[in-house]
Amino acid sequence: GPTAGGYFVQGWFKFGGFEFLKVSLAKSYGDQAAWDKRFMLNSMAAAGAEFVADIFLCPFEATRIRQVSDPAMAKLSLPGAAQAIVAQNGLIGGFYSGFIPMLFKQIPYTIAKFVVQD
């Protein structure tokens, strides 16, 4: 369902995006400056990657929440529920009304995770 699909896509963009942004930022600063500023660069890479990942996660999460809270939606498949949400609330209102709260939760978590892990 939406949980597996959403977090698969989000993980791909989060982990792949972090590595891409980390290397790109490090190259733009040069070896010594990248080492000296690794905490800042890793934080920037993590925040940027999570922002992009959440753009892709948010529709899945919106669909999951509606399928759990609405018995009529629970009977629909993921594509069917997503289509019904867009028909009822539009693309932005249906899928991205929770985007800002998601960012406030996910970005600090991801920064902490990658700064400690990397």
mmCIF file of N, CA and C in Angstrom:
data_model
loop_
_atom_site.group_PDB
_atom_site.id
_atom_site.type_symbol
_atom_site.label_atom_id
_atom_site.label_comp_id
_atom_site.label_asym_id
_atom_site.label_seq_id
_atom_site.Cartn_x
_atom_site.Cartn_y
_atom_site.Cartn_z
ATOM 1 N N GLY A 1 0.765 -1.177 0.000
ATOM 2 C CA GLY A 1 0.000 0.000 0.000
ATOM 3 C C GLY A 1 0.828 1.274 0.000
ATOM 4 N N PRO A 2 0.156 2.315 0.417
ATOM 5 C CA PRO A 2 0.778 3.630 0.402
ATOM 6 C C PRO A 2 1.995 3.756 1.323
ATOM 7 N N THR A 3 1.989 3.044 2.434
ATOM 8 C CA THR A 3 3.125 3.157 3.355
ATOM 9 C C THR A 3 4.393 2.591 2.720
ATOM 10 N N ALA A 4 4.296 1.386 2.176
ATOM 11 C CA ALA A 4 5.473 0.767 1.556
ATOM 12 C C ALA A 4 5.940 1.560 0.342
ATOM 13 N N GLY A 5 5.023 1.919 -0.509
ATOM 14 C CA GLY A 5 5.392 2.679 -1.705
ATOM 15 C C GLY A 5 5.963 4.040 -1.367
ATOM 16 N N GLY A 6 5.307 4.735 -0.449
ATOM 17 C CA GLY A 6 5.738 6.082 -0.083
ATOM 18 C C GLY A 6 7.114 6.113 0.545
ATOM 19 N N TYR A 7 7.353 5.213 1.484
ATOM 20 C CA TYR A 7 8.649 5.236 2.155
ATOM 21 C C TYR A 7 9.761 4.652 1.298
ATOM 22 N N PHE A 8 9.412 3.796 0.338
ATOM 23 C CA PHE A 8 10.411 3.339 -0.627
ATOM 24 C C PHE A 8 10.887 4.517 -1.474
ATOM 25 N N VAL A 9 9.937 5.270 -2.014
ATOM 26 C CA VAL A 9 10.273 6.414 -2.858
ATOM 27 C C VAL A 9 10.996 7.489 -2.041
ATOM 28 N N GLN A 10 10.492 7.750 -0.841
ATOM 29 C CA GLN A 10 11.117 8.757 0.011
ATOM 30 C C GLN A 10 12.553 8.357 0.364
ATOM 31 N N GLY A 11 12.766 7.103 0.695
ATOM 32 C CA GLY A 11 14.107 6.628 1.033
ATOM 33 C C GLY A 11 15.066 6.751 -0.134
ATOM 34 N N TRP A 12 14.583 6.462 -1.326
ATOM 35 C CA TRP A 12 15.428 6.577 -2.513
ATOM 36 C C TRP A 12 15.895 8.017 -2.684
ATOM 37 N N PHE A 13 14.966 8.965 -2.564
ATOM 38 C CA PHE A 13 15.340 10.368 -2.724
ATOM 39 C C PHE A 13 16.141 10.880 -1.527
ATOM 40 N N LYS A 14 15.822 10.409 -0.328
ATOM 41 C CA LYS A 14 16.533 10.876 0.863
ATOM 42 C C LYS A 14 17.982 10.403 0.854
ATOM 43 N N PHE A 15 18.202 9.118 0.739
ATOM 44 C CA PHE A 15 19.559 8.588 0.809
ATOM 45 C C PHE A 15 20.354 8.913 -0.458
ATOM 46 N N GLY A 16 19.737 8.729 -1.606
ATOM 47 C CA GLY A 16 20.413 9.068 -2.850
ATOM 48 C C GLY A 16 20.668 10.565 -2.968
ATOM 49 N N GLY A 17 19.677 11.349 -2.587
ATOM 50 C CA GLY A 17 19.816 12.804 -2.639
ATOM 51 C C GLY A 17 20.883 13.314 -1.693
ATOM 52 N N PHE A 18 20.943 12.722 -0.501
ATOM 53 C CA PHE A 18 21.965 13.133 0.457
ATOM 54 C C PHE A 18 23.356 12.888 -0.103
ATOM 55 N N GLU A 19 23.582 11.707 -0.641
ATOM 56 C CA GLU A 19 24.904 11.399 -1.183
ATOM 57 C C GLU A 19 25.242 12.312 -2.365
ATOM 58 N N PHE A 20 24.277 12.548 -3.237
ATOM 59 C CA PHE A 20 24.497 13.430 -4.373
ATOM 60 C C PHE A 20 24.826 14.847 -3.916
ATOM 61 N N LEU A 21 24.006 15.386 -3.009
ATOM 62 C CA LEU A 21 24.226 16.759 -2.537
ATOM 63 C C LEU A 21 25.501 16.886 -1.716
ATOM 64 N N LYS A 22 25.808 15.880 -0.916
ATOM 65 C CA LYS A 22 27.029 15.914 -0.108
ATOM 66 C C LYS A 22 28.263 16.007 -0.995
ATOM 67 N N VAL A 23 28.318 15.183 -2.014
ATOM 68 C CA VAL A 23 29.463 15.188 -2.931
ATOM 69 C C VAL A 23 29.496 16.502 -3.719
ATOM 70 N N SER A 24 28.348 16.939 -4.201
ATOM 71 C CA SER A 24 28.299 18.186 -4.980
ATOM 72 C C SER A 24 28.737 19.384 -4.139
ATOM 73 N N LEU A 25 28.249 19.461 -2.910
ATOM 74 C CA LEU A 25 28.641 20.564 -2.034
ATOM 75 C C LEU A 25 30.130 20.493 -1.689
ATOM 76 N N ALA A 26 30.620 19.299 -1.403
ATOM 77 C CA ALA A 26 32.031 19.143 -1.060
ATOM 78 C C ALA A 26 32.919 19.574 -2.227
ATOM 79 N N LYS A 27 32.546 19.185 -3.431
ATOM 80 C CA LYS A 27 33.331 19.583 -4.605
ATOM 81 C C LYS A 27 33.327 21.097 -4.791
ATOM 82 N N SER A 28 32.195 21.726 -4.513
ATOM 83 C CA SER A 28 32.121 23.177 -4.703
ATOM 84 C C SER A 28 32.938 23.941 -3.667
ATOM 85 N N TYR A 29 33.187 23.343 -2.509
ATOM 86 C CA TYR A 29 33.966 24.005 -1.459
ATOM 87 C C TYR A 29 35.450 23.663 -1.524
ATOM 88 N N GLY A 30 35.803 22.568 -2.158
ATOM 89 C CA GLY A 30 37.196 22.124 -2.178
ATOM 90 C C GLY A 30 37.465 21.214 -0.985
ATOM 91 N N ASP A 31 38.546 20.444 -1.072
ATOM 92 C CA ASP A 31 38.816 19.402 -0.078
ATOM 93 C C ASP A 31 38.934 19.932 1.351
ATOM 94 N N GLN A 32 39.807 20.883 1.577
ATOM 95 C CA GLN A 32 40.046 21.347 2.949
ATOM 96 C C GLN A 32 38.825 22.073 3.514
ATOM 97 N N ALA A 33 38.234 22.944 2.733
ATOM 98 C CA ALA A 33 37.055 23.693 3.210
ATOM 99 C C ALA A 33 35.885 22.744 3.465
ATOM 100 N N ALA A 34 35.736 21.721 2.612
ATOM 101 C CA ALA A 34 34.658 20.743 2.821
ATOM 102 C C ALA A 34 34.880 19.982 4.127
ATOM 103 N N TRP A 35 36.123 19.642 4.412
ATOM 104 C CA TRP A 35 36.409 18.951 5.662
ATOM 105 C C TRP A 35 36.151 19.869 6.860
ATOM 106 N N ASP A 36 36.587 21.099 6.750
ATOM 107 C CA ASP A 36 36.406 22.056 7.840
ATOM 108 C C ASP A 36 34.926 22.376 8.087
ATOM 109 N N LYS A 37 34.127 22.330 7.048
ATOM 110 C CA LYS A 37 32.709 22.693 7.154
ATOM 111 C C LYS A 37 31.807 21.478 6.967
ATOM 112 N N ARG A 38 32.278 20.292 7.282
ATOM 113 C CA ARG A 38 31.524 19.074 7.004
ATOM 114 C C ARG A 38 30.189 19.023 7.741
ATOM 115 N N PHE A 39 30.123 19.553 8.965
ATOM 116 C CA PHE A 39 28.848 19.561 9.692
ATOM 117 C C PHE A 39 27.811 20.406 8.947
ATOM 118 N N MET A 40 28.210 21.586 8.518
ATOM 119 C CA MET A 40 27.290 22.460 7.789
ATOM 120 C C MET A 40 26.903 21.843 6.445
ATOM 121 N N LEU A 41 27.870 21.315 5.720
ATOM 122 C CA LEU A 41 27.582 20.736 4.403
ATOM 123 C C LEU A 41 26.693 19.504 4.516
ATOM 124 N N ASN A 42 26.962 18.645 5.500
ATOM 125 C CA ASN A 42 26.103 17.479 5.699
ATOM 126 C C ASN A 42 24.695 17.895 6.111
ATOM 127 N N SER A 43 24.590 18.928 6.921
ATOM 128 C CA SER A 43 23.267 19.425 7.328
ATOM 129 C C SER A 43 22.510 19.972 6.122
ATOM 130 N N MET A 44 23.198 20.729 5.286
ATOM 131 C CA MET A 44 22.560 21.276 4.081
ATOM 132 C C MET A 44 22.151 20.161 3.129
ATOM 133 N N ALA A 45 23.000 19.184 2.944
ATOM 134 C CA ALA A 45 22.687 18.061 2.054
ATOM 135 C C ALA A 45 21.502 17.270 2.578
ATOM 136 N N ALA A 46 21.474 17.032 3.886
ATOM 137 C CA ALA A 46 20.371 16.279 4.480
ATOM 138 C C ALA A 46 19.056 17.044 4.350
ATOM 139 N N ALA A 47 19.072 18.333 4.629
ATOM 140 C CA ALA A 47 17.850 19.139 4.539
ATOM 141 C C ALA A 47 17.341 19.200 3.098
ATOM 142 N N GLY A 48 18.231 19.411 2.169
ATOM 143 C CA GLY A 48 17.825 19.475 0.768
ATOM 144 C C GLY A 48 17.266 18.161 0.261
ATOM 145 N N ALA A 49 17.927 17.073 0.618
ATOM 146 C CA ALA A 49 17.463 15.757 0.186
ATOM 147 C C ALA A 49 16.105 15.425 0.804
ATOM 148 N N GLU A 50 15.929 15.743 2.065
ATOM 149 C CA GLU A 50 14.656 15.458 2.726
ATOM 150 C C GLU A 50 13.534 16.301 2.146
ATOM 151 N N PHE A 51 13.803 17.543 1.820
ATOM 152 C CA PHE A 51 12.789 18.406 1.216
ATOM 153 C C PHE A 51 12.269 17.773 -0.078
ATOM 154 N N VAL A 52 13.190 17.366 -0.943
ATOM 155 C CA VAL A 52 12.796 16.743 -2.204
ATOM 156 C C VAL A 52 12.081 15.422 -1.950
ATOM 157 N N ALA A 53 12.592 14.617 -1.031
ATOM 158 C CA ALA A 53 11.970 13.328 -0.721
ATOM 159 C C ALA A 53 10.542 13.508 -0.220
ATOM 160 N N ASP A 54 10.298 14.542 0.563
ATOM 161 C CA ASP A 54 8.958 14.768 1.103
ATOM 162 C C ASP A 54 7.966 15.202 0.043
ATOM 163 N N ILE A 55 8.449 15.824 -1.019
ATOM 164 C CA ILE A 55 7.564 16.157 -2.137
ATOM 165 C C ILE A 55 6.952 14.873 -2.700
ATOM 166 N N PHE A 56 7.744 13.821 -2.743
ATOM 167 C CA PHE A 56 7.267 12.544 -3.272
ATOM 168 C C PHE A 56 6.518 11.720 -2.219
ATOM 169 N N LEU A 57 6.871 11.875 -0.950
ATOM 170 C CA LEU A 57 6.212 11.119 0.117
ATOM 171 C C LEU A 57 4.813 11.643 0.432
ATOM 172 N N CYS A 58 4.617 12.938 0.372
ATOM 173 C CA CYS A 58 3.380 13.561 0.835
ATOM 174 C C CYS A 58 2.111 12.981 0.185
ATOM 175 N N PRO A 59 2.057 12.759 -1.124
ATOM 176 C CA PRO A 59 0.840 12.160 -1.688
ATOM 177 C C PRO A 59 0.548 10.761 -1.148
ATOM 178 N N PHE A 60 1.581 9.978 -0.924
ATOM 179 C CA PHE A 60 1.386 8.640 -0.361
ATOM 180 C C PHE A 60 0.849 8.714 1.066
ATOM 181 N N GLU A 61 1.411 9.617 1.857
ATOM 182 C CA GLU A 61 0.956 9.774 3.244
ATOM 183 C C GLU A 61 -0.471 10.294 3.308
ATOM 184 N N ALA A 62 -0.804 11.250 2.441
ATOM 185 C CA ALA A 62 -2.174 11.768 2.406
ATOM 186 C C ALA A 62 -3.159 10.653 2.049
ATOM 187 N N THR A 63 -2.774 9.819 1.102
ATOM 188 C CA THR A 63 -3.632 8.703 0.710
ATOM 189 C C THR A 63 -3.757 7.693 1.851
ATOM 190 N N ARG A 64 -2.651 7.380 2.500
ATOM 191 C CA ARG A 64 -2.681 6.427 3.618
ATOM 192 C C ARG A 64 -3.596 6.923 4.736
ATOM 193 N N ILE A 65 -3.458 8.178 5.087
ATOM 194 C CA ILE A 65 -4.263 8.733 6.176
ATOM 195 C C ILE A 65 -5.746 8.692 5.816
ATOM 196 N N ARG A 66 -6.080 9.039 4.585
ATOM 197 C CA ARG A 66 -7.485 8.997 4.164
ATOM 198 C C ARG A 66 -8.012 7.567 4.136
ATOM 199 N N GLN A 67 -7.186 6.615 3.728
ATOM 200 C CA GLN A 67 -7.638 5.225 3.685
ATOM 201 C C GLN A 67 -7.842 4.658 5.083
ATOM 202 N N VAL A 68 -7.091 5.137 6.051
ATOM 203 C CA VAL A 68 -7.244 4.670 7.426
ATOM 204 C C VAL A 68 -8.444 5.331 8.099
ATOM 205 N N SER A 69 -8.677 6.601 7.796
ATOM 206 C CA SER A 69 -9.716 7.350 8.512
ATOM 207 C C SER A 69 -11.084 7.332 7.833
ATOM 208 N N ASP A 70 -11.156 6.976 6.569
ATOM 209 C CA ASP A 70 -12.417 7.005 5.823
ATOM 210 C C ASP A 70 -12.739 5.593 5.322
ATOM 211 N N PRO A 71 -13.802 4.970 5.853
ATOM 212 C CA PRO A 71 -14.132 3.597 5.444
ATOM 213 C C PRO A 71 -14.375 3.443 3.938
ATOM 214 N N ALA A 72 -14.916 4.466 3.293
ATOM 215 C CA ALA A 72 -15.140 4.377 1.848
ATOM 216 C C ALA A 72 -13.811 4.343 1.093
ATOM 217 N N MET A 73 -12.853 5.129 1.558
ATOM 218 C CA MET A 73 -11.527 5.142 0.920
ATOM 219 C C MET A 73 -10.772 3.851 1.199
ATOM 220 N N ALA A 74 -11.016 3.246 2.342
ATOM 221 C CA ALA A 74 -10.309 2.016 2.712
ATOM 222 C C ALA A 74 -10.598 0.888 1.732
ATOM 223 N N LYS A 75 -11.736 0.942 1.087
ATOM 224 C CA LYS A 75 -12.116 -0.107 0.140
ATOM 225 C C LYS A 75 -11.438 0.056 -1.223
ATOM 226 N N LEU A 76 -10.819 1.202 -1.442
ATOM 227 C CA LEU A 76 -10.204 1.488 -2.737
ATOM 228 C C LEU A 76 -8.731 1.085 -2.759
ATOM 229 N N SER A 77 -8.222 0.842 -3.942
ATOM 230 C CA SER A 77 -6.787 0.595 -4.109
ATOM 231 C C SER A 77 -6.044 1.913 -3.942
ATOM 232 N N LEU A 78 -4.732 1.839 -3.892
ATOM 233 C CA LEU A 78 -3.926 3.055 -3.802
ATOM 234 C C LEU A 78 -4.212 4.002 -4.968
ATOM 235 N N PRO A 79 -4.154 3.548 -6.217
ATOM 236 C CA PRO A 79 -4.474 4.471 -7.313
ATOM 237 C C PRO A 79 -5.922 4.977 -7.266
ATOM 238 N N GLY A 80 -6.838 4.096 -6.882
ATOM 239 C CA GLY A 80 -8.233 4.509 -6.799
ATOM 240 C C GLY A 80 -8.471 5.548 -5.719
ATOM 241 N N ALA A 81 -7.852 5.365 -4.564
ATOM 242 C CA ALA A 81 -7.986 6.333 -3.469
ATOM 243 C C ALA A 81 -7.322 7.652 -3.841
ATOM 244 N N ALA A 82 -6.156 7.579 -4.471
ATOM 245 C CA ALA A 82 -5.466 8.800 -4.887
ATOM 246 C C ALA A 82 -6.309 9.577 -5.895
ATOM 247 N N GLN A 83 -6.903 8.875 -6.822
ATOM 248 C CA GLN A 83 -7.753 9.518 -7.821
ATOM 249 C C GLN A 83 -8.968 10.168 -7.152
ATOM 250 N N ALA A 84 -9.564 9.503 -6.177
ATOM 251 C CA ALA A 84 -10.709 10.062 -5.464
ATOM 252 C C ALA A 84 -10.321 11.304 -4.667
ATOM 253 N N ILE A 85 -9.150 11.295 -4.069
ATOM 254 C CA ILE A 85 -8.680 12.459 -3.304
ATOM 255 C C ILE A 85 -8.498 13.658 -4.224
ATOM 256 N N VAL A 86 -7.882 13.450 -5.373
ATOM 257 C CA VAL A 86 -7.681 14.546 -6.330
ATOM 258 C C VAL A 86 -9.032 15.059 -6.824
ATOM 259 N N ALA A 87 -9.974 14.165 -7.075
ATOM 260 C CA ALA A 87 -11.296 14.573 -7.544
ATOM 261 C C ALA A 87 -12.029 15.402 -6.482
ATOM 262 N N GLN A 88 -11.863 15.044 -5.208
ATOM 263 C CA GLN A 88 -12.569 15.740 -4.125
ATOM 264 C C GLN A 88 -11.887 17.044 -3.719
ATOM 265 N N ASN A 89 -10.563 17.026 -3.628
ATOM 266 C CA ASN A 89 -9.842 18.156 -3.046
ATOM 267 C C ASN A 89 -8.836 18.834 -3.969
ATOM 268 N N GLY A 90 -8.642 18.319 -5.152
ATOM 269 C CA GLY A 90 -7.628 18.859 -6.050
ATOM 270 C C GLY A 90 -6.252 18.305 -5.700
ATOM 271 N N LEU A 91 -5.310 18.544 -6.565
ATOM 272 C CA LEU A 91 -3.961 17.999 -6.386
ATOM 273 C C LEU A 91 -3.261 18.583 -5.157
ATOM 274 N N ILE A 92 -3.219 19.896 -5.067
ATOM 275 C CA ILE A 92 -2.500 20.533 -3.962
ATOM 276 C C ILE A 92 -3.250 20.346 -2.649
ATOM 277 N N GLY A 93 -4.517 20.657 -2.629
ATOM 278 C CA GLY A 93 -5.306 20.522 -1.400
ATOM 279 C C GLY A 93 -5.434 19.084 -0.930
ATOM 280 N N GLY A 94 -5.484 18.168 -1.865
ATOM 281 C CA GLY A 94 -5.638 16.764 -1.505
ATOM 282 C C GLY A 94 -4.365 16.097 -1.046
ATOM 283 N N PHE A 95 -3.275 16.418 -1.695
ATOM 284 C CA PHE A 95 -2.024 15.714 -1.410
ATOM 285 C C PHE A 95 -1.018 16.510 -0.585
ATOM 286 N N TYR A 96 -1.072 17.831 -0.628
ATOM 287 C CA TYR A 96 0.008 18.614 -0.021
ATOM 288 C C TYR A 96 -0.431 19.524 1.122
ATOM 289 N N SER A 97 -1.623 19.314 1.652
ATOM 290 C CA SER A 97 -2.049 20.160 2.781
ATOM 291 C C SER A 97 -1.207 19.890 4.028
ATOM 292 N N GLY A 98 -0.619 18.725 4.137
ATOM 293 C CA GLY A 98 0.226 18.398 5.278
ATOM 294 C C GLY A 98 1.720 18.521 5.006
ATOM 295 N N PHE A 99 2.084 19.168 3.910
ATOM 296 C CA PHE A 99 3.490 19.230 3.510
ATOM 297 C C PHE A 99 4.350 20.007 4.506
ATOM 298 N N ILE A 100 3.905 21.181 4.918
ATOM 299 C CA ILE A 100 4.699 22.007 5.842
ATOM 300 C C ILE A 100 4.884 21.305 7.191
ATOM 301 N N PRO A 101 3.825 20.766 7.808
ATOM 302 C CA PRO A 101 4.060 20.019 9.057
ATOM 303 C C PRO A 101 5.008 18.833 8.875
ATOM 304 N N MET A 102 4.913 18.175 7.725
ATOM 305 C CA MET A 102 5.817 17.053 7.458
ATOM 306 C C MET A 102 7.263 17.529 7.418
ATOM 307 N N LEU A 103 7.504 18.682 6.792
ATOM 308 C CA LEU A 103 8.864 19.224 6.732
ATOM 309 C C LEU A 103 9.398 19.535 8.123
ATOM 310 N N PHE A 104 8.549 20.116 8.980
ATOM 311 C CA PHE A 104 8.987 20.455 10.338
ATOM 312 C C PHE A 104 9.333 19.213 11.156
ATOM 313 N N LYS A 105 8.756 18.084 10.807
ATOM 314 C CA LYS A 105 9.079 16.838 11.504
ATOM 315 C C LYS A 105 10.281 16.141 10.868
ATOM 316 N N GLN A 106 10.266 16.026 9.554
ATOM 317 C CA GLN A 106 11.237 15.186 8.865
ATOM 318 C C GLN A 106 12.616 15.827 8.701
ATOM 319 N N ILE A 107 12.685 17.122 8.426
ATOM 320 C CA ILE A 107 13.992 17.739 8.149
ATOM 321 C C ILE A 107 14.905 17.715 9.371
ATOM 322 N N PRO A 108 14.457 18.127 10.564
ATOM 323 C CA PRO A 108 15.374 18.026 11.720
ATOM 324 C C PRO A 108 15.806 16.588 12.012
ATOM 325 N N TYR A 109 14.877 15.649 11.857
ATOM 326 C CA TYR A 109 15.196 14.239 12.076
ATOM 327 C C TYR A 109 16.270 13.775 11.088
ATOM 328 N N THR A 110 16.112 14.132 9.831
ATOM 329 C CA THR A 110 17.066 13.694 8.809
ATOM 330 C C THR A 110 18.424 14.347 8.991
ATOM 331 N N ILE A 111 18.439 15.609 9.354
ATOM 332 C CA ILE A 111 19.727 16.268 9.620
ATOM 333 C C ILE A 111 20.447 15.556 10.752
ATOM 334 N N ALA A 112 19.742 15.303 11.837
ATOM 335 C CA ALA A 112 20.359 14.620 12.971
ATOM 336 C C ALA A 112 20.844 13.223 12.566
ATOM 337 N N LYS A 113 20.036 12.510 11.809
ATOM 338 C CA LYS A 113 20.399 11.157 11.403
ATOM 339 C C LYS A 113 21.668 11.161 10.564
ATOM 340 N N PHE A 114 21.756 12.013 9.575
ATOM 341 C CA PHE A 114 22.920 11.989 8.694
ATOM 342 C C PHE A 114 24.165 12.611 9.320
ATOM 343 N N VAL A 115 24.000 13.602 10.157
ATOM 344 C CA VAL A 115 25.165 14.202 10.806
ATOM 345 C C VAL A 115 25.796 13.193 11.766
ATOM 346 N N VAL A 116 24.974 12.450 12.475
ATOM 347 C CA VAL A 116 25.498 11.440 13.401
ATOM 348 C C VAL A 116 26.011 10.224 12.642
ATOM 349 N N GLN A 117 25.295 9.810 11.620
ATOM 350 C CA GLN A 117 25.620 8.589 10.880
ATOM 351 C C GLN A 117 26.839 8.765 9.972
ATOM 352 N N ASP A 118 27.007 9.941 9.403
ATOM 353 C CA ASP A 118 28.043 10.099 8.391
ATOM 354 C C ASP A 118 29.344 10.481 8.980
#
